[in-house]
GROMACS .gro file of C-alpha atoms in nm:
model
  403
    1MET     CA    1  -7.925  15.008   2.920
    2SER     CA    2  -8.265  15.137   2.810
    3LEU     CA    3  -8.260  15.446   2.586
    4SER     CA    4  -8.531  15.600   2.808
    5GLU     CA    5  -8.309  15.582   3.116
    6PRO     CA    6  -8.022  15.829   3.113
    7GLY     CA    7  -7.686  15.695   3.226
    8LEU     CA    8  -7.427  15.843   3.457
    9ASP     CA    9  -7.203  16.121   3.339
   10ARG     CA   10  -6.834  16.126   3.431
   11GLU     CA   11  -6.876  16.331   3.748
   12GLU     CA   12  -7.167  16.120   3.870
   13ALA     CA   13  -6.972  15.802   3.802
   14ASP     CA   14  -6.669  15.934   3.991
   15ARG     CA   15  -6.880  16.040   4.288
   16ALA     CA   16  -7.049  15.700   4.297
   17LEU     CA   17  -6.714  15.520   4.284
   18ASN     CA   18  -6.570  15.737   4.560
   19ARG     CA   19  -6.876  15.677   4.776
   20LEU     CA   20  -6.858  15.301   4.723
   21ALA     CA   21  -6.486  15.297   4.799
   22ALA     CA   22  -6.535  15.485   5.126
   23GLU     CA   23  -6.830  15.265   5.214
   24SER     CA   24  -6.622  14.957   5.138
   25ASP     CA   25  -6.363  15.062   5.396
   26ARG     CA   26  -6.632  15.122   5.659
   27ILE     CA   27  -6.799  14.791   5.586
   28ALA     CA   28  -6.467  14.606   5.610
   29GLU     CA   29  -6.391  14.774   5.942
   30ALA     CA   30  -6.738  14.687   6.076
   31LEU     CA   31  -6.714  14.323   5.967
   32VAL     CA   32  -6.372  14.284   6.127
   33ALA     CA   33  -6.513  14.433   6.450
   34MET     CA   34  -6.806  14.191   6.422
   35ASP     CA   35  -6.569  13.895   6.396
   36GLY     CA   36  -6.373  14.019   6.698
   37HIS     CA   37  -6.681  14.091   6.911
   38PRO     CA   38  -6.665  13.916   7.253
   39GLY     CA   39  -7.010  13.772   7.187
   40HIS     CA   40  -6.879  13.609   6.869
   41GLN     CA   41  -6.588  13.454   7.058
   42LEU     CA   42  -6.829  13.321   7.322
   43LEU     CA   43  -7.074  13.167   7.078
   44ARG     CA   44  -6.811  13.038   6.832
   45THR     CA   45  -6.601  12.851   7.088
   46ALA     CA   46  -6.876  12.716   7.317
   47THR     CA   47  -7.058  12.384   7.296
   48LEU     CA   48  -7.401  12.539   7.275
   49THR     CA   49  -7.738  12.395   7.367
   50GLY     CA   50  -8.099  12.506   7.368
   51VAL     CA   51  -8.197  12.853   7.249
   52SER     CA   52  -7.836  12.962   7.201
   53LYS     CA   53  -7.763  12.670   6.968
   54GLU     CA   54  -8.065  12.750   6.753
   55ARG     CA   55  -7.991  13.121   6.733
   56TRP     CA   56  -7.620  13.070   6.673
   57VAL     CA   57  -7.689  12.847   6.374
   58ALA     CA   58  -7.888  13.130   6.214
   59THR     CA   59  -7.644  13.400   6.326
   60SER     CA   60  -7.329  13.222   6.209
   61THR     CA   61  -7.496  13.161   5.871
   62ALA     CA   62  -7.582  13.531   5.853
   63MET     CA   63  -7.221  13.625   5.934
   64SER     CA   64  -7.091  13.401   5.658
   65THR     CA   65  -7.344  13.555   5.422
   66LEU     CA   66  -7.225  13.905   5.515
   67TRP     CA   67  -6.868  13.818   5.421
   68GLU     CA   68  -6.988  13.661   5.094
   69GLN     CA   69  -7.195  13.971   5.017
   70PHE     CA   70  -6.902  14.194   5.100
   71GLU     CA   71  -6.689  13.990   4.860
   72ALA     CA   72  -6.952  14.046   4.589
   73TYR     CA   73  -6.950  14.417   4.677
   74ARG     CA   74  -6.570  14.436   4.649
   75THR     CA   75  -6.572  14.239   4.323
   76LEU     CA   76  -6.823  14.479   4.169
   77LEU     CA   77  -6.625  14.777   4.297
   78ASP     CA   78  -6.304  14.638   4.146
   79ARG     CA   79  -6.479  14.584   3.811
   80ALA     CA   80  -6.612  14.940   3.817
   81ARG     CA   81  -6.267  15.077   3.901
   82ALA     CA   82  -6.115  14.880   3.616
   83VAL     CA   83  -6.367  15.027   3.374
   84ARG     CA   84  -6.302  15.379   3.505
   85ASP     CA   85  -5.923  15.334   3.476
   86ARG     CA   86  -5.934  15.254   3.105
   87ARG     CA   87  -5.932  15.622   3.015
   88SER     CA   88  -5.874  15.946   3.195
   89ARG     CA   89  -6.198  16.069   3.043
   90PRO     CA   90  -6.436  15.775   2.997
   91GLY     CA   91  -6.631  15.759   2.677
   92PRO     CA   92  -6.993  15.656   2.619
   93ALA     CA   93  -6.908  15.284   2.631
   94GLU     CA   94  -6.733  15.315   2.965
   95LEU     CA   95  -7.009  15.535   3.109
   96ASP     CA   96  -7.271  15.288   2.994
   97GLU     CA   97  -7.080  15.006   3.162
   98LEU     CA   98  -7.032  15.209   3.482
   99THR     CA   99  -7.401  15.293   3.484
  100GLU     CA  100  -7.482  14.925   3.450
  101LEU     CA  101  -7.248  14.823   3.735
  102LEU     CA  102  -7.330  15.103   3.973
  103THR     CA  103  -7.706  15.145   3.929
  104ARG     CA  104  -7.849  14.829   3.775
  105PRO     CA  105  -7.936  14.493   3.940
  106VAL     CA  106  -7.614  14.315   3.853
  107VAL     CA  107  -7.522  14.169   4.192
  108GLU     CA  108  -7.615  13.799   4.194
  109LEU     CA  109  -7.728  13.653   4.526
  110ASN     CA  110  -7.898  13.338   4.649
  111GLN     CA  111  -7.813  13.118   4.358
  112GLU     CA  112  -8.023  12.802   4.387
  113GLN     CA  113  -8.079  12.490   4.181
  114VAL     CA  114  -8.432  12.490   4.037
  115PRO     CA  115  -8.602  12.152   4.097
  116ILE     CA  116  -8.678  11.963   3.775
  117GLU     CA  117  -9.050  11.964   3.845
  118ARG     CA  118  -9.048  12.346   3.857
  119ARG     CA  119  -8.854  12.401   3.532
  120SER     CA  120  -8.988  12.449   3.184
  121LEU     CA  121  -8.819  12.272   2.897
  122THR     CA  122  -8.619  12.578   2.806
  123GLY     CA  123  -8.610  12.739   3.154
  124PRO     CA  124  -8.290  12.800   3.356
  125ALA     CA  125  -8.150  12.532   3.584
  126LEU     CA  126  -8.039  12.795   3.837
  127SER     CA  127  -8.245  13.063   4.014
  128VAL     CA  128  -8.053  13.383   4.084
  129ASP     CA  129  -8.158  13.689   4.286
  130ARG     CA  130  -8.017  14.002   4.120
  131ILE     CA  131  -8.007  14.336   4.303
  132THR     CA  132  -7.828  14.670   4.273
  133VAL     CA  133  -7.521  14.754   4.477
  134SER     CA  134  -7.731  15.001   4.682
  135GLU     CA  135  -7.983  14.730   4.762
  136LEU     CA  136  -7.695  14.501   4.854
  137VAL     CA  137  -7.568  14.756   5.108
  138THR     CA  138  -7.919  14.796   5.252
  139ARG     CA  139  -7.948  14.420   5.300
  140MET     CA  140  -7.604  14.400   5.456
  141LYS     CA  141  -7.690  14.676   5.702
  142ALA     CA  142  -8.006  14.498   5.813
  143THR     CA  143  -7.823  14.166   5.851
  144PHE     CA  144  -7.537  14.333   6.036
  145THR     CA  145  -7.780  14.493   6.284
  146THR     CA  146  -7.946  14.157   6.352
  147VAL     CA  147  -7.614  13.975   6.393
  148THR     CA  148  -7.455  14.232   6.624
  149ALA     CA  149  -7.770  14.241   6.836
  150VAL     CA  150  -7.737  13.867   6.897
  151LEU     CA  151  -7.363  13.899   6.972
  152ALA     CA  152  -7.426  14.186   7.214
  153GLU     CA  153  -7.708  13.996   7.381
  154ALA     CA  154  -7.484  13.692   7.433
  155ASP     CA  155  -7.201  13.904   7.569
  156GLY     CA  156  -7.437  14.099   7.795
  157ALA     CA  157  -7.601  13.782   7.925
  158VAL     CA  158  -7.268  13.622   8.012
  159SER     CA  159  -7.127  13.942   8.162
  160GLY     CA  160  -7.440  13.996   8.369
  161ALA     CA  161  -7.441  13.637   8.493
  162LEU     CA  162  -7.072  13.649   8.583
  163ARG     CA  163  -7.127  13.975   8.770
  164ARG     CA  164  -7.354  13.769   8.995
  165ILE     CA  165  -7.164  13.441   8.993
  166ASP     CA  166  -6.809  13.565   9.059
  167PRO     CA  167  -6.888  13.765   9.377
  168LEU     CA  168  -7.121  13.488   9.494
  169GLU     CA  169  -6.849  13.229   9.446
  170ALA     CA  170  -6.593  13.446   9.626
  171GLU     CA  171  -6.833  13.502   9.914
  172LEU     CA  172  -6.912  13.131   9.927
  173SER     CA  173  -6.541  13.053   9.965
  174ALA     CA  174  -6.510  13.306  10.246
  175VAL     CA  175  -6.822  13.179  10.424
  176THR     CA  176  -6.708  12.817  10.382
  177ALA     CA  177  -6.375  12.895  10.547
  178LEU     CA  178  -6.552  13.076  10.830
  179ALA     CA  179  -6.803  12.793  10.867
  180GLY     CA  180  -6.520  12.547  10.929
  181SER     CA  181  -6.387  12.762  11.211
  182VAL     CA  182  -6.716  12.748  11.403
  183GLY     CA  183  -6.827  12.394  11.320
  184HIS     CA  184  -7.118  12.490  11.095
  185ASP     CA  185  -7.270  12.204  10.893
  186PRO     CA  186  -7.125  12.243  10.539
  187ALA     CA  187  -7.403  12.051  10.359
  188ALA     CA  188  -7.602  12.363  10.268
  189LEU     CA  189  -7.286  12.533  10.143
  190HIS     CA  190  -7.208  12.231   9.924
  191ARG     CA  191  -7.555  12.259   9.771
  192ILE     CA  192  -7.500  12.626   9.693
  193ARG     CA  193  -7.164  12.545   9.531
  194ASP     CA  194  -7.337  12.283   9.312
  195ARG     CA  195  -7.590  12.543   9.202
  196ILE     CA  196  -7.315  12.793   9.117
  197THR     CA  197  -7.131  12.526   8.915
  198GLU     CA  198  -7.454  12.442   8.734
  199ALA     CA  199  -7.507  12.813   8.665
  200ARG     CA  200  -7.158  12.845   8.514
  201HIS     CA  201  -7.225  12.550   8.284
  202LEU     CA  202  -7.558  12.696   8.179
  203VAL     CA  203  -7.405  13.038   8.114
  204ALA     CA  204  -7.141  12.878   7.892
  205ALA     CA  205  -7.382  12.648   7.707
  206ASP     CA  206  -7.694  12.861   7.666
  207PRO     CA  207  -7.628  13.231   7.737
  208LEU     CA  208  -7.911  13.340   7.509
  209GLY     CA  209  -8.156  13.122   7.701
  210LEU     CA  210  -8.077  13.256   8.048
  211PRO     CA  211  -8.381  13.386   8.236
  212ASP     CA  212  -8.347  13.730   8.391
  213ARG     CA  213  -8.380  13.648   8.763
  214GLY     CA  214  -8.719  13.495   8.697
  215PRO     CA  215  -8.839  13.133   8.701
  216GLY     CA  216  -8.560  12.902   8.592
  217ASP     CA  217  -8.285  13.138   8.708
  218PRO     CA  218  -7.996  12.898   8.790
  219LEU     CA  219  -7.898  13.115   9.086
  220SER     CA  220  -8.254  13.139   9.214
  221GLY     CA  221  -8.243  13.138   9.591
  222ALA     CA  222  -7.866  13.079   9.609
  223GLU     CA  223  -7.793  13.440   9.704
  224THR     CA  224  -8.071  13.441   9.964
  225ASP     CA  225  -7.964  13.105  10.106
  226LEU     CA  226  -7.601  13.213  10.130
  227ALA     CA  227  -7.701  13.538  10.300
  228GLY     CA  228  -7.897  13.337  10.557
  229ILE     CA  229  -7.605  13.103  10.621
  230ARG     CA  230  -7.365  13.395  10.644
  231GLU     CA  231  -7.591  13.554  10.907
  232ALA     CA  232  -7.611  13.228  11.102
  233ILE     CA  233  -7.234  13.185  11.093
  234ALA     CA  234  -7.186  13.547  11.197
  235GLY     CA  235  -7.403  13.462  11.496
  236LEU     CA  236  -7.178  13.167  11.583
  237VAL     CA  237  -6.868  13.384  11.548
  238ALA     CA  238  -7.029  13.640  11.778
  239VAL     CA  239  -7.103  13.363  12.030
  240ARG     CA  240  -6.742  13.247  12.015
  241ASP     CA  241  -6.598  13.594  12.049
  242SER     CA  242  -6.840  13.718  12.318
  243PHE     CA  243  -6.859  13.401  12.530
  244ASP     CA  244  -6.709  13.556  12.843
  245GLN     CA  245  -6.936  13.859  12.823
  246ARG     CA  246  -7.244  13.641  12.768
  247VAL     CA  247  -7.161  13.422  13.068
  248ALA     CA  248  -7.097  13.731  13.281
  249ALA     CA  249  -7.436  13.871  13.178
  250LEU     CA  250  -7.605  13.540  13.266
  251SER     CA  251  -7.431  13.536  13.605
  252ALA     CA  252  -7.558  13.887  13.669
  253ALA     CA  253  -7.908  13.779  13.568
  254LEU     CA  254  -7.885  13.484  13.810
  255GLY     CA  255  -7.791  13.729  14.086
  256GLU     CA  256  -8.105  13.931  14.010
  257ILE     CA  257  -8.316  13.615  14.012
  258GLU     CA  258  -8.175  13.507  14.347
  259ALA     CA  259  -8.239  13.852  14.493
  260ALA     CA  260  -8.596  13.858  14.362
  261VAL     CA  261  -8.659  13.505  14.495
  262ALA     CA  262  -8.522  13.607  14.836
  263GLN     CA  263  -8.754  13.908  14.842
  264ALA     CA  264  -9.049  13.696  14.735
  265ARG     CA  265  -8.974  13.437  15.006
  266ALA     CA  266  -8.943  13.706  15.274
  267ALA     CA  267  -9.274  13.851  15.159
  268ASP     CA  268  -9.421  13.500  15.157
  269ALA     CA  269  -9.318  13.444  15.519
  270GLU     CA  270  -9.494  13.767  15.616
  271VAL     CA  271  -9.800  13.666  15.414
  272GLN     CA  272  -9.820  13.333  15.591
  273ALA     CA  273  -9.809  13.514  15.926
  274LYS     CA  274 -10.054  13.794  15.845
  275ILE     CA  275 -10.282  13.680  15.560
  276ALA     CA  276 -10.512  13.381  15.587
  277ASN     CA  277 -10.596  13.161  15.289
  278SER     CA  278 -10.372  13.351  15.044
  279GLY     CA  279 -10.412  13.086  14.773
  280LEU     CA  280 -10.053  13.141  14.659
  281ALA     CA  281  -9.824  12.854  14.560
  282PRO     CA  282  -9.489  12.825  14.735
  283VAL     CA  283  -9.213  13.049  14.596
  284GLY     CA  284  -8.999  12.851  14.351
  285ASP     CA  285  -8.627  12.902  14.300
  286PRO     CA  286  -8.504  12.828  13.944
  287ALA     CA  287  -8.160  12.980  14.010
  288PRO     CA  288  -7.974  12.657  14.110
  289ALA     CA  289  -8.081  12.471  13.793
  290LEU     CA  290  -7.995  12.769  13.578
  291ARG     CA  291  -7.657  12.805  13.744
  292THR     CA  292  -7.581  12.439  13.672
  293ARG     CA  293  -7.660  12.498  13.305
  294VAL     CA  294  -7.439  12.808  13.296
  295THR     CA  295  -7.155  12.605  13.444
  296GLY     CA  296  -7.203  12.344  13.168
  297LEU     CA  297  -7.136  12.606  12.901
  298ALA     CA  298  -6.764  12.581  12.968
  299GLU     CA  299  -6.759  12.221  12.844
  300LEU     CA  300  -6.924  12.319  12.516
  301ARG     CA  301  -6.669  12.594  12.479
  302ARG     CA  302  -6.378  12.356  12.533
  303ALA     CA  303  -6.527  12.126  12.267
  304ALA     CA  304  -6.565  12.427  12.033
  305ASP     CA  305  -6.923  12.313  11.975
  306TRP     CA  306  -7.037  12.660  11.877
  307PRO     CA  307  -7.374  12.564  11.725
  308ARG     CA  308  -7.482  12.384  12.046
  309LEU     CA  309  -7.331  12.659  12.256
  310ALA     CA  310  -7.522  12.924  12.062
  311GLY     CA  311  -7.845  12.733  12.108
  312GLU     CA  312  -7.790  12.682  12.482
  313LEU     CA  313  -7.693  13.045  12.535
  314GLY     CA  314  -8.008  13.156  12.359
  315ARG     CA  315  -8.223  12.923  12.569
  316LEU     CA  316  -8.050  13.034  12.889
  317ASP     CA  317  -8.109  13.399  12.803
  318ARG     CA  318  -8.480  13.329  12.751
  319ASP     CA  319  -8.513  13.104  13.057
  320ALA     CA  320  -8.328  13.348  13.284
  321ALA     CA  321  -8.549  13.635  13.166
  322ALA     CA  322  -8.861  13.422  13.228
  323ALA     CA  323  -8.734  13.315  13.571
  324LEU     CA  324  -8.665  13.674  13.674
  325ALA     CA  325  -9.009  13.782  13.555
  326GLU     CA  326  -9.167  13.491  13.747
  327ALA     CA  327  -8.979  13.580  14.068
  328LYS     CA  328  -9.090  13.941  14.036
  329ASP     CA  329  -9.448  13.826  13.976
  330GLN     CA  330  -9.433  13.609  14.288
  331LEU     CA  331  -9.311  13.906  14.490
  332ALA     CA  332  -9.574  14.134  14.336
  333ALA     CA  333  -9.850  13.884  14.419
  334ARG     CA  334  -9.753  13.885  14.788
  335VAL     CA  335  -9.708  14.260  14.805
  336GLY     CA  336 -10.045  14.286  14.636
  337LEU     CA  337 -10.214  14.109  14.926
  338PHE     CA  338 -10.083  14.369  15.169
  339ASP     CA  339 -10.181  14.644  14.927
  340ARG     CA  340 -10.530  14.494  14.917
  341ARG     CA  341 -10.549  14.491  15.298
  342ALA     CA  342 -10.430  14.854  15.313
  343GLU     CA  343 -10.687  14.952  15.050
  344LEU     CA  344 -10.968  14.786  15.253
  345ARG     CA  345 -10.851  14.960  15.570
  346GLY     CA  346 -10.848  15.296  15.393
  347ARG     CA  347 -11.195  15.238  15.247
  348LEU     CA  348 -11.333  15.141  15.588
  349ASP     CA  349 -11.188  15.458  15.745
  350ALA     CA  350 -11.328  15.673  15.463
  351TYR     CA  351 -11.681  15.539  15.510
  352ARG     CA  352 -11.646  15.567  15.891
  353ALA     CA  353 -11.570  15.937  15.835
  354LYS     CA  354 -11.870  15.967  15.604
  355ALA     CA  355 -12.096  15.807  15.867
  356ALA     CA  356 -11.959  16.046  16.130
  357LYS     CA  357 -12.037  16.338  15.903
  358GLN     CA  358 -12.393  16.214  15.880
  359GLY     CA  359 -12.405  16.186  16.261
  360ARG     CA  360 -12.459  15.814  16.233
  361ALA     CA  361 -12.119  15.667  16.327
  362GLU     CA  362 -12.246  15.556  16.670
  363GLU     CA  363 -12.569  15.404  16.548
  364LEU     CA  364 -12.567  15.052  16.678
  365PRO     CA  365 -12.622  14.874  16.346
  366LEU     CA  366 -12.348  15.077  16.172
  367ALA     CA  367 -12.116  15.052  16.469
  368ALA     CA  368 -12.162  14.675  16.474
  369LEU     CA  369 -12.084  14.646  16.102
  370HIS     CA  370 -11.780  14.869  16.143
  371GLY     CA  371 -11.653  14.673  16.442
  372ALA     CA  372 -11.689  14.342  16.251
  373ALA     CA  373 -11.494  14.475  15.951
  374GLN     CA  374 -11.227  14.633  16.170
  375ASP     CA  375 -11.177  14.313  16.366
  376LEU     CA  376 -11.123  14.119  16.042
  377LEU     CA  377 -10.878  14.375  15.903
  378TYR     CA  378 -10.667  14.423  16.213
  379ILE     CA  379 -10.619  14.070  16.337
  380ALA     CA  380 -10.358  13.827  16.209
  381PRO     CA  381 -10.387  13.632  16.000
  382CYS     CA  382 -10.631  13.850  15.808
  383ASP     CA  383 -10.899  13.677  15.603
  384LEU     CA  384 -10.911  13.915  15.307
  385ALA     CA  385 -11.216  13.757  15.152
  386ALA     CA  386 -11.416  13.785  15.469
  387ALA     CA  387 -11.281  14.134  15.535
  388THR     CA  388 -11.381  14.242  15.184
  389ARG     CA  389 -11.736  14.124  15.239
  390ALA     CA  390 -11.751  14.299  15.576
  391VAL     CA  391 -11.624  14.630  15.434
  392ASN     CA  392 -11.873  14.605  15.149
  393ARG     CA  393 -12.160  14.554  15.395
  394TYR     CA  394 -12.052  14.858  15.597
  395GLN     CA  395 -12.007  15.067  15.280
  396GLN     CA  396 -12.354  14.973  15.157
  397ALA     CA  397 -12.514  15.055  15.491
  398VAL     CA  398 -12.350  15.399  15.500
  399GLN     CA  399 -12.455  15.470  15.143
  400GLU     CA  400 -12.816  15.370  15.208
  401GLY     CA  401 -12.850  15.637  15.481
  402PRO     CA  402 -13.072  15.620  15.792
  403ARG     CA  403 -13.379  15.395  15.768
   0.00000   0.00000   0.00000
């Protein structure tokens, strides 16, 4: 010890020893907890690959180093205790030795062989890093923080992945069982199972290299795909369980179609008798073909071919709705012709009243135009195109006033 550097007195030495002893217990407890950390068990027992293998090599080396440094710490503490126990009141020699152990760079770390080309003739063959016990604790704390961060990251990565994988696997099993009951193609479910198995392997082999739901996520798309399949299967189950109600609804829709077709045909017969050159195509009747298809649903049900049955039910729903709309359009087109004739008759009467108000209703030219339009509108069959032209001529003549 240098004469310019005062040493520890007895009280300072005792306080330092007590502090080191308490710190030793805390360090031991922390290192034991480190060894028992779930992340340590995961990394130590797994056959690691990729990023996890690289980081575990460095982390396991750091853990071994921590235990070695702790052993050096305990050795120094034992030596200091032995010096302190020599006397109840340590003398200058003991205090000097305690000062040396507790405050000087006496802890030897990182002992390395010096290569021959880097030695001098009288230089040491070994290179040794000497630090104080306080510096040793500082280094151990930094290493401990780094190590436990890696262990926690590994544990968190595995736990997070399993929180996704386990429910997904359970749901896949449930959906697979349900798929078998409705004849759903299992190929897509097999592919999802393969991806889950691959994800489990990756979680076990490289937990520190797992992406966080980004590119490369082993479960990427699996959850979405399974949700889509589950929805499709739920649709098949609904078809199976609601078959009677669906068929009843289709039968009711066919009744509406038949009624609308009957109305359209009755209106068509009247059109043919009263309207000339209607330009309308004959009224079609899709109901018989649709009824045949509805009857065929029973065979698909007996075969438990739920995917085909679901598809045919969906098509029948759409086709029945289109057929009903078409029948109503056909009826509306025929009713529209009579509405057009009524509108022309009303317009002719309105302009006849206007001409009478002007005192011109009996003028021969106007009366002739009116008589021509009236004849066209009140004879059967009525030529609506010709009647429209005649009404327009009369309307124009009334609007132009007397010449």
